[in-house]
Amino acid sequence: MKKLVIFPPVDDLRLQRIQDAAQDMVVVNAADQATADEAIVEATAFFGKLTPQLLARAKQLDWVQSPTASLEHYLFPELVAHPCQLTNMRGLFYDVIADHVLGYVLMFARNSHIYLRQQMQSRWAPVGGEEARADFVNGPGQVNAIDRGALHLADCTLGIVGVGSIGGEIACRARAFGMHVLGVDPVRREIPDVLPEIWPIRQLPDLLASSDFVVIAAPHTPETEKLFSTEQLQQMRDSAYLINIGRGAIVDLGALTTALEAGQIAGAALDVFEVEPLPADHPLWGMENVLITPHVAAASPRIAERHTETLLENIRRYINGEEFLTPADKEKWF
Ligand SMILES: NC(=O)C1=CN([C@@H]2O[C@H](COP(=O)(O)OP(=O)(O)OC[C@H]3O[C@@H](n4cnc5c(N)ncnc54)[C@H](O)[C@@H]3O)[C@@H](O)[C@H]2O)C=CC1
Ligand SMILES: O=C(O)C(=O)CO
């Protein structure tokens, strides 16, 4: 008989829904390490935080469900070598993170990142300068410095690195704002009317050279680690903004700091960092053209329910021997 072990344990409400979905299975919601150690021996399925110690005890495990989308901290060599199928929690965050990204884009386009700081100091200082403001008050007969200080989104190009569930939704939202959208991804999943052509990764330099906003929505994998270093930042326009909601390890933070200090790019918005929390003395905190959010791009009251639905759907498919909703490739880390 199939047996699912959950550790750390889930709350009673979630457990009831899991038990309803897994009626033909034994479900052990392990309250402590000793219970998990004992239950894993005969487990066929596991949901939660797997460790090398737990895996070493398992005799017939054939499915492991990770509680996160990203797998770089979940995987360990014994799990990669193990024949079990791994599934992850990707695909839940598409609209939530796309909203977060468009929030960054709008802030930069409207200079809100600067005005917010000025507001804290009761400072009235239009980007572009006082002289330009006087022009504007006299009547906007010509494009002045204030006008030039803002971006017109319909004239802008947004390039997406990793056009999966989150990247695809960012593309749709950016298009709705009239932006031109580009994307690179090793898998080609065109979005009609939004992103009719997805470029292979070798065209990343073309995307970097053509984009006003570059958004990283890819997972951390052996291929994407430090994908953004000095060379890639130099390939970006000096007027362009880098946005990273994928994983911190994809961007070399030292190279990014140098590029920002040198004015090689216009700014950056970051939700994820090589080291989290970002150390309090890091120079990025003090930069006017940098937006920092503390790994909260996925925050939404909807996510817990989607998380549970993905788990229940994978349980249903496991019982019926169907292909999982979110299968992961252990070698590729996503
Ligand atoms: N900031 C946050 O709170 C969160 C961040 N994430 C990150 O977002 C990532 C993407 O999530 P989803 O869109 O749901 O996953 P997904 O699996 O639907 O999309 C990932 C896309 O990245 C592509 N990709 C893989 N290797 C690539 C490479 N070398 N270059 C460019 N693209 C590559 C894949 O082909 C896929 O299309 C996750 O792996 C995770 O790291 C996910 C959830 C929350
Ligand atoms: O699931 C993930 O990978 C996340 O980053 C959740 O915030």
Tab-separated table of C-alpha atoms and ligand atoms in Angstrom:
chain	number	residue	atom	x	y	z
A	1	MET	CA	0.000	0.000	0.000
A	2	LYS	CA	1.175	3.517	-0.796
A	3	LYS	CA	2.244	5.548	2.243
A	4	LEU	CA	2.738	9.323	2.444
A	5	VAL	CA	4.895	10.803	5.193
A	6	ILE	CA	4.663	14.534	5.959
A	7	PHE	CA	7.399	16.250	7.961
A	8	PRO	CA	7.399	18.889	9.401
A	9	PRO	CA	3.688	18.325	10.142
A	10	VAL	CA	0.858	20.313	8.519
A	11	ASP	CA	-2.097	21.833	10.413
A	12	ASP	CA	-5.327	19.874	11.013
A	13	LEU	CA	-7.285	21.572	8.228
A	14	ARG	CA	-4.661	20.814	5.594
A	15	LEU	CA	-4.198	17.290	6.946
A	16	GLN	CA	-7.922	16.611	6.577
A	17	ARG	CA	-7.821	17.701	2.916
A	18	ILE	CA	-4.743	15.533	2.283
A	19	GLN	CA	-6.447	12.540	3.929
A	20	ASP	CA	-9.568	13.094	1.803
A	21	ALA	CA	-7.424	13.133	-1.365
A	22	ALA	CA	-5.336	10.148	-0.278
A	23	GLN	CA	-8.051	7.781	0.861
A	24	ASP	CA	-6.271	4.735	-0.530
A	25	MET	CA	-3.017	5.674	1.160
A	26	VAL	CA	-1.641	5.591	4.674
A	27	VAL	CA	-0.867	9.192	5.694
A	28	VAL	CA	1.558	9.904	8.552
A	29	ASN	CA	1.714	13.557	9.642
A	30	ALA	CA	4.931	13.191	11.652
A	31	ALA	CA	4.870	15.442	14.710
A	32	ASP	CA	8.533	14.910	15.591
A	33	GLN	CA	11.818	13.624	14.179
A	34	ALA	CA	11.498	10.194	15.828
A	35	THR	CA	8.087	9.607	14.201
A	36	ALA	CA	9.426	10.757	10.812
A	37	ASP	CA	12.505	8.499	11.179
A	38	GLU	CA	10.303	5.488	11.815
A	39	ALA	CA	7.600	6.250	9.248
A	40	ILE	CA	9.979	7.004	6.356
A	41	VAL	CA	11.279	3.402	6.302
A	42	GLU	CA	8.143	2.084	4.569
A	43	ALA	CA	7.076	5.380	2.958
A	44	THR	CA	6.491	5.494	-0.790
A	45	ALA	CA	5.892	9.264	-0.843
A	46	PHE	CA	7.209	12.222	1.159
A	47	PHE	CA	6.137	15.871	1.492
A	48	GLY	CA	8.243	18.373	3.416
A	49	LYS	CA	11.889	18.888	4.266
A	50	LEU	CA	13.819	15.800	3.225
A	51	THR	CA	17.288	15.301	4.727
A	52	PRO	CA	20.064	12.851	3.785
A	53	GLN	CA	19.412	11.070	7.126
A	54	LEU	CA	15.721	10.549	6.331
A	55	LEU	CA	16.399	9.466	2.745
A	56	ALA	CA	19.004	6.944	3.906
A	57	ARG	CA	16.313	5.168	5.982
A	58	ALA	CA	13.736	5.035	3.154
A	59	LYS	CA	13.389	1.624	1.495
A	60	GLN	CA	10.692	2.232	-1.124
A	61	LEU	CA	10.376	5.953	-1.699
A	62	ASP	CA	9.260	6.735	-5.241
A	63	TRP	CA	7.917	10.325	-4.949
A	64	VAL	CA	9.156	13.410	-3.085
A	65	GLN	CA	7.176	16.686	-3.121
A	66	SER	CA	9.220	19.798	-2.294
A	67	PRO	CA	7.332	22.599	-0.488
A	68	THR	CA	9.128	25.267	-2.573
A	69	ALA	CA	9.382	26.230	-6.247
A	70	SER	CA	13.156	26.588	-6.188
A	71	LEU	CA	15.203	23.462	-5.575
A	72	GLU	CA	18.801	24.610	-5.171
A	73	HIS	CA	18.668	24.349	-1.362
A	74	TYR	CA	16.429	21.281	-1.391
A	75	LEU	CA	18.636	19.020	-3.482
A	76	PHE	CA	21.558	17.058	-2.034
A	77	PRO	CA	23.730	14.462	-3.836
A	78	GLU	CA	21.939	11.378	-2.434
A	79	LEU	CA	18.567	12.773	-3.540
A	80	VAL	CA	19.872	13.582	-7.035
A	81	ALA	CA	21.182	9.995	-7.334
A	82	HIS	CA	17.980	8.440	-5.893
A	83	PRO	CA	15.495	7.033	-8.465
A	84	CYS	CA	12.462	8.762	-6.868
A	85	GLN	CA	10.495	11.379	-8.856
A	86	LEU	CA	10.840	14.892	-7.433
A	87	THR	CA	8.080	17.481	-7.846
A	88	ASN	CA	8.188	21.136	-6.874
A	89	MET	CA	5.777	24.025	-6.228
A	90	ARG	CA	6.309	26.057	-9.378
A	91	GLY	CA	3.457	27.696	-11.224
A	92	LEU	CA	1.667	29.190	-8.182
A	93	PHE	CA	3.054	32.695	-8.240
A	94	TYR	CA	2.520	33.885	-11.830
A	95	ASP	CA	0.089	36.811	-11.291
A	96	VAL	CA	1.374	37.788	-7.841
A	97	ILE	CA	5.017	38.142	-8.873
A	98	ALA	CA	4.054	39.708	-12.211
A	99	ASP	CA	2.201	42.431	-10.250
A	100	HIS	CA	5.297	42.933	-8.089
A	101	VAL	CA	7.503	43.310	-11.172
A	102	LEU	CA	5.134	45.751	-12.882
A	103	GLY	CA	5.122	47.693	-9.600
A	104	TYR	CA	8.897	48.117	-9.911
A	105	VAL	CA	8.574	49.053	-13.601
A	106	LEU	CA	5.946	51.713	-12.877
A	107	MET	CA	7.986	53.156	-10.012
A	108	PHE	CA	11.059	53.561	-12.203
A	109	ALA	CA	9.070	54.882	-15.185
A	110	ARG	CA	7.338	57.531	-13.041
A	111	ASN	CA	10.417	58.251	-10.835
A	112	SER	CA	8.361	57.219	-7.788
A	113	HIS	CA	11.461	55.640	-6.239
A	114	ILE	CA	12.975	59.133	-6.109
A	115	TYR	CA	9.793	60.990	-5.087
A	116	LEU	CA	9.176	58.571	-2.215
A	117	ARG	CA	12.588	59.384	-0.759
A	118	GLN	CA	11.978	63.119	-1.296
A	119	GLN	CA	8.591	62.888	0.423
A	120	MET	CA	10.319	61.553	3.555
A	121	GLN	CA	12.285	64.829	3.580
A	122	SER	CA	9.306	67.113	2.684
A	123	ARG	CA	11.227	67.962	-0.486
A	124	TRP	CA	9.538	69.262	-3.688
A	125	ALA	CA	12.047	68.659	-6.469
A	126	PRO	CA	10.820	67.481	-9.865
A	127	VAL	CA	13.264	65.134	-11.583
A	128	GLY	CA	14.754	67.294	-14.326
A	129	GLY	CA	15.188	70.418	-12.189
A	130	GLU	CA	13.502	73.649	-11.140
A	131	GLU	CA	14.135	75.396	-14.441
A	132	ALA	CA	12.303	72.719	-16.346
A	133	ARG	CA	9.421	72.978	-13.922
A	134	ALA	CA	9.111	76.696	-14.611
A	135	ASP	CA	8.852	75.866	-18.330
A	136	PHE	CA	6.125	73.410	-17.587
A	137	VAL	CA	4.126	75.888	-15.483
A	138	ASN	CA	4.298	78.331	-18.400
A	139	GLY	CA	2.716	75.750	-20.670
A	140	PRO	CA	4.028	72.499	-22.093
A	141	GLY	CA	4.874	73.713	-25.596
A	142	GLN	CA	7.946	71.527	-25.944
A	143	VAL	CA	9.488	68.440	-24.383
A	144	ASN	CA	11.391	69.701	-21.338
A	145	ALA	CA	13.752	68.089	-18.873
A	146	ILE	CA	10.942	66.901	-16.607
A	147	ASP	CA	9.323	65.149	-19.550
A	148	ARG	CA	12.631	63.563	-20.471
A	149	GLY	CA	13.099	62.369	-16.884
A	150	ALA	CA	10.072	60.067	-17.134
A	151	LEU	CA	9.706	56.974	-19.304
A	152	HIS	CA	6.791	56.459	-21.668
A	153	LEU	CA	6.083	52.751	-21.208
A	154	ALA	CA	4.628	52.228	-24.677
A	155	ASP	CA	8.023	53.268	-26.054
A	156	CYS	CA	9.882	50.817	-23.797
A	157	THR	CA	11.037	47.231	-24.291
A	158	LEU	CA	10.964	44.713	-21.465
A	159	GLY	CA	13.196	41.658	-21.817
A	160	ILE	CA	12.442	38.533	-19.789
A	161	VAL	CA	15.031	35.892	-18.898
A	162	GLY	CA	13.046	32.721	-18.150
A	163	VAL	CA	9.595	32.763	-19.763
A	164	GLY	CA	7.916	30.169	-17.544
A	165	SER	CA	4.779	30.636	-15.516
A	166	ILE	CA	5.951	33.881	-13.849
A	167	GLY	CA	7.835	35.223	-16.877
A	168	GLY	CA	4.866	34.548	-19.158
A	169	GLU	CA	2.511	36.511	-16.931
A	170	ILE	CA	5.004	39.387	-16.679
A	171	ALA	CA	5.007	39.429	-20.506
A	172	CYS	CA	1.187	39.643	-20.621
A	173	ARG	CA	1.037	42.449	-18.065
A	174	ALA	CA	3.858	44.416	-19.720
A	175	ARG	CA	2.098	44.070	-23.076
A	176	ALA	CA	-1.106	45.381	-21.489
A	177	PHE	CA	0.850	48.545	-20.624
A	178	GLY	CA	1.793	48.824	-24.299
A	179	MET	CA	5.383	47.694	-23.843
A	180	HIS	CA	7.285	45.698	-26.423
A	181	VAL	CA	8.292	42.339	-24.924
A	182	LEU	CA	11.290	40.058	-25.581
A	183	GLY	CA	12.165	36.739	-23.946
A	184	VAL	CA	14.929	34.141	-23.761
A	185	ASP	CA	14.288	30.614	-22.519
A	186	PRO	CA	15.753	27.194	-23.366
A	187	VAL	CA	12.191	25.922	-23.870
A	188	ARG	CA	10.100	27.613	-26.542
A	189	ARG	CA	6.592	28.448	-25.325
A	190	GLU	CA	5.455	31.368	-27.457
A	191	ILE	CA	2.536	33.498	-26.221
A	192	PRO	CA	0.403	34.570	-29.210
A	193	ASP	CA	-0.001	38.379	-29.548
A	194	VAL	CA	2.326	38.954	-26.574
A	195	LEU	CA	5.542	37.079	-27.204
A	196	PRO	CA	5.270	35.387	-30.585
A	197	GLU	CA	8.958	34.482	-30.608
A	198	ILE	CA	11.075	33.261	-27.709
A	199	TRP	CA	14.796	33.410	-28.300
A	200	PRO	CA	17.309	30.732	-27.303
A	201	ILE	CA	19.730	31.598	-24.470
A	202	ARG	CA	22.543	32.357	-26.894
A	203	GLN	CA	20.577	35.479	-27.843
A	204	LEU	CA	20.761	36.884	-24.315
A	205	PRO	CA	23.216	39.614	-25.515
A	206	ASP	CA	20.602	40.750	-28.080
A	207	LEU	CA	17.921	40.918	-25.396
A	208	LEU	CA	20.244	42.863	-23.054
A	209	ALA	CA	21.182	45.374	-25.753
A	210	SER	CA	17.532	45.958	-26.746
A	211	SER	CA	15.760	46.223	-23.378
A	212	ASP	CA	14.863	49.181	-21.166
A	213	PHE	CA	13.930	46.727	-18.410
A	214	VAL	CA	15.560	43.295	-18.015
A	215	VAL	CA	13.637	40.923	-15.755
A	216	ILE	CA	15.147	37.715	-14.383
A	217	ALA	CA	12.387	35.149	-13.795
A	218	ALA	CA	14.520	32.024	-14.169
A	219	PRO	CA	15.399	29.424	-11.537
A	220	HIS	CA	18.845	29.087	-9.975
A	221	THR	CA	20.470	26.216	-11.899
A	222	PRO	CA	24.062	25.273	-12.734
A	223	GLU	CA	23.528	27.249	-15.997
A	224	THR	CA	22.013	30.399	-14.461
A	225	GLU	CA	24.413	30.765	-11.507
A	226	LYS	CA	26.089	34.189	-11.903
A	227	LEU	CA	24.566	34.420	-15.400
A	228	PHE	CA	24.575	38.180	-14.773
A	229	SER	CA	28.189	39.237	-14.223
A	230	THR	CA	30.279	42.197	-15.415
A	231	GLU	CA	30.026	41.216	-19.084
A	232	GLN	CA	26.226	40.927	-19.161
A	233	LEU	CA	25.778	44.168	-17.216
A	234	GLN	CA	28.010	45.901	-19.749
A	235	GLN	CA	25.798	44.565	-22.543
A	236	MET	CA	22.789	46.359	-21.011
A	237	ARG	CA	21.915	49.936	-22.001
A	238	ASP	CA	23.123	52.628	-19.583
A	239	SER	CA	19.476	53.761	-19.395
A	240	ALA	CA	18.183	50.267	-18.523
A	241	TYR	CA	16.955	48.776	-15.236
A	242	LEU	CA	17.683	45.245	-13.997
A	243	ILE	CA	14.932	43.451	-12.053
A	244	ASN	CA	15.569	40.137	-10.276
A	245	ILE	CA	12.757	38.126	-8.733
A	246	GLY	CA	14.246	34.719	-9.714
A	247	ARG	CA	17.104	33.870	-7.385
A	248	GLY	CA	19.925	35.926	-5.911
A	249	ALA	CA	22.628	33.542	-7.094
A	250	ILE	CA	21.836	34.446	-10.725
A	251	VAL	CA	23.292	37.950	-10.266
A	252	ASP	CA	26.862	38.637	-9.129
A	253	LEU	CA	26.050	41.296	-6.543
A	254	GLY	CA	29.608	42.698	-6.521
A	255	ALA	CA	29.491	43.196	-10.306
A	256	LEU	CA	26.020	44.762	-10.043
A	257	THR	CA	27.146	47.176	-7.322
A	258	THR	CA	30.123	48.230	-9.441
A	259	ALA	CA	27.905	48.687	-12.532
A	260	LEU	CA	25.455	50.855	-10.561
A	261	GLU	CA	28.247	52.950	-9.020
A	262	ALA	CA	29.768	53.489	-12.478
A	263	GLY	CA	26.404	54.418	-14.026
A	264	GLN	CA	26.645	51.489	-16.439
A	265	ILE	CA	22.937	50.810	-15.893
A	266	ALA	CA	20.204	53.166	-14.666
A	267	GLY	CA	19.060	51.159	-11.655
A	268	ALA	CA	17.959	47.841	-10.212
A	269	ALA	CA	15.035	46.306	-8.339
A	270	LEU	CA	15.850	43.207	-6.355
A	271	ASP	CA	13.681	40.826	-4.339
A	272	VAL	CA	16.281	38.048	-4.020
A	273	PHE	CA	19.962	38.177	-3.065
A	274	GLU	CA	23.019	35.942	-2.961
A	275	VAL	CA	22.925	36.340	0.843
A	276	GLU	CA	19.565	36.923	2.564
A	277	PRO	CA	18.955	39.117	4.451
A	278	LEU	CA	21.099	41.587	2.507
A	279	PRO	CA	23.707	42.740	5.087
A	280	ALA	CA	22.793	46.100	6.676
A	281	ASP	CA	26.076	47.684	5.578
A	282	HIS	CA	25.713	46.725	1.908
A	283	PRO	CA	26.145	49.755	-0.417
A	284	LEU	CA	22.954	48.875	-2.347
A	285	TRP	CA	20.809	50.052	0.588
A	286	GLY	CA	22.012	53.633	0.123
A	287	MET	CA	21.507	53.903	-3.645
A	288	GLU	CA	18.660	56.133	-4.804
A	289	ASN	CA	18.207	54.141	-8.011
A	290	VAL	CA	17.832	50.759	-6.263
A	291	LEU	CA	14.599	49.226	-5.006
A	292	ILE	CA	14.988	46.448	-2.432
A	293	THR	CA	12.183	44.162	-1.263
A	294	PRO	CA	12.912	41.410	1.293
A	295	HIS	CA	12.015	38.269	-0.759
A	296	VAL	CA	8.304	39.077	-0.648
A	297	ALA	CA	7.439	39.163	-4.363
A	298	ALA	CA	5.285	36.050	-3.847
A	299	ALA	CA	3.361	37.377	-0.839
A	300	SER	CA	-0.403	36.987	-1.355
A	301	PRO	CA	-3.356	35.577	0.598
A	302	ARG	CA	-3.985	33.260	-2.393
A	303	ILE	CA	-0.693	31.344	-2.309
A	304	ALA	CA	-1.397	28.964	0.591
A	305	GLU	CA	-4.510	27.666	-1.156
A	306	ARG	CA	-2.692	27.197	-4.475
A	307	HIS	CA	0.092	25.403	-2.593
A	308	THR	CA	-2.422	22.975	-1.108
A	309	GLU	CA	-4.179	22.494	-4.466
A	310	THR	CA	-0.878	21.598	-6.165
A	311	LEU	CA	-0.100	19.077	-3.432
A	312	LEU	CA	-3.581	17.514	-3.638
A	313	GLU	CA	-3.461	17.328	-7.440
A	314	ASN	CA	-0.041	15.641	-7.325
A	315	ILE	CA	-1.369	13.166	-4.718
A	316	ARG	CA	-4.326	12.378	-6.998
A	317	ARG	CA	-2.006	11.844	-9.960
A	318	TYR	CA	0.351	9.722	-7.857
A	319	ILE	CA	-2.492	7.426	-6.809
A	320	ASN	CA	-3.731	7.120	-10.413
A	321	GLY	CA	-0.252	6.678	-11.889
A	322	GLU	CA	-0.610	9.845	-13.999
A	323	GLU	CA	2.127	12.309	-14.921
A	324	PHE	CA	2.699	14.825	-12.097
A	325	LEU	CA	1.567	18.450	-12.431
A	326	THR	CA	4.994	19.847	-11.485
A	327	PRO	CA	7.678	17.241	-12.249
A	328	ALA	CA	11.242	18.468	-11.650
A	329	ASP	CA	14.516	17.424	-13.232
A	330	LYS	CA	16.987	16.794	-10.399
A	331	GLU	CA	20.001	17.297	-12.671
A	332	LYS	CA	18.725	20.628	-13.987
A	333	TRP	CA	17.421	21.862	-10.564
A	334	PHE	CA	13.974	22.897	-11.851
B	1	LIG	N1	10.909	35.943	-5.419
B	1	LIG	C1	10.131	34.963	-4.980
B	1	LIG	O1	9.539	35.032	-3.909
B	1	LIG	C2	9.939	33.734	-5.804
B	1	LIG	C3	10.818	33.405	-6.788
B	1	LIG	N2	10.608	32.298	-7.540
B	1	LIG	C4	11.604	31.969	-8.538
B	1	LIG	O2	11.030	32.066	-9.823
B	1	LIG	C5	11.474	30.961	-10.587
B	1	LIG	C6	10.518	30.700	-11.712
B	1	LIG	O3	9.280	30.243	-11.197
B	1	LIG	P1	8.124	29.749	-12.190
B	1	LIG	O4	7.931	30.735	-13.282
B	1	LIG	O5	6.975	29.357	-11.357
B	1	LIG	O6	8.829	28.445	-12.789
B	1	LIG	P2	8.710	27.819	-14.229
B	1	LIG	O7	9.386	26.493	-14.144
B	1	LIG	O8	7.316	27.889	-14.713
B	1	LIG	O9	9.589	28.809	-15.155
B	1	LIG	C7	10.979	28.852	-15.139
B	1	LIG	C8	11.430	29.128	-16.562
B	1	LIG	O10	12.841	29.376	-16.547
B	1	LIG	C9	13.372	28.742	-17.701
B	1	LIG	N3	14.808	28.534	-17.615
B	1	LIG	C10	15.485	27.458	-17.143
B	1	LIG	N4	16.797	27.622	-17.323
B	1	LIG	C11	16.959	28.842	-17.907
B	1	LIG	C12	18.093	29.564	-18.358
B	1	LIG	N5	19.339	29.057	-18.269
B	1	LIG	N6	17.893	30.781	-18.898
B	1	LIG	C13	16.641	31.284	-19.046
B	1	LIG	N7	15.532	30.632	-18.653
B	1	LIG	C14	15.696	29.426	-18.087
B	1	LIG	C15	12.575	27.444	-17.803
B	1	LIG	O11	12.660	26.846	-19.088
B	1	LIG	C16	11.178	27.923	-17.482
B	1	LIG	O12	10.493	28.332	-18.644
B	1	LIG	C17	11.596	29.827	-9.553
B	1	LIG	O13	12.478	28.822	-9.980
B	1	LIG	C18	12.113	30.550	-8.338
B	1	LIG	O14	13.510	30.571	-8.323
B	1	LIG	C19	9.506	31.504	-7.379
B	1	LIG	C20	8.605	31.791	-6.410
B	1	LIG	C21	8.761	32.899	-5.519
B	2	LIG	O1	9.030	28.759	-3.466
B	2	LIG	C1	9.986	29.542	-3.671
B	2	LIG	O2	10.975	29.215	-4.341
B	2	LIG	C2	9.950	30.902	-3.111
B	2	LIG	O3	10.820	31.699	-3.328
B	2	LIG	C3	8.772	31.266	-2.273
B	2	LIG	O4	8.830	32.582	-1.860
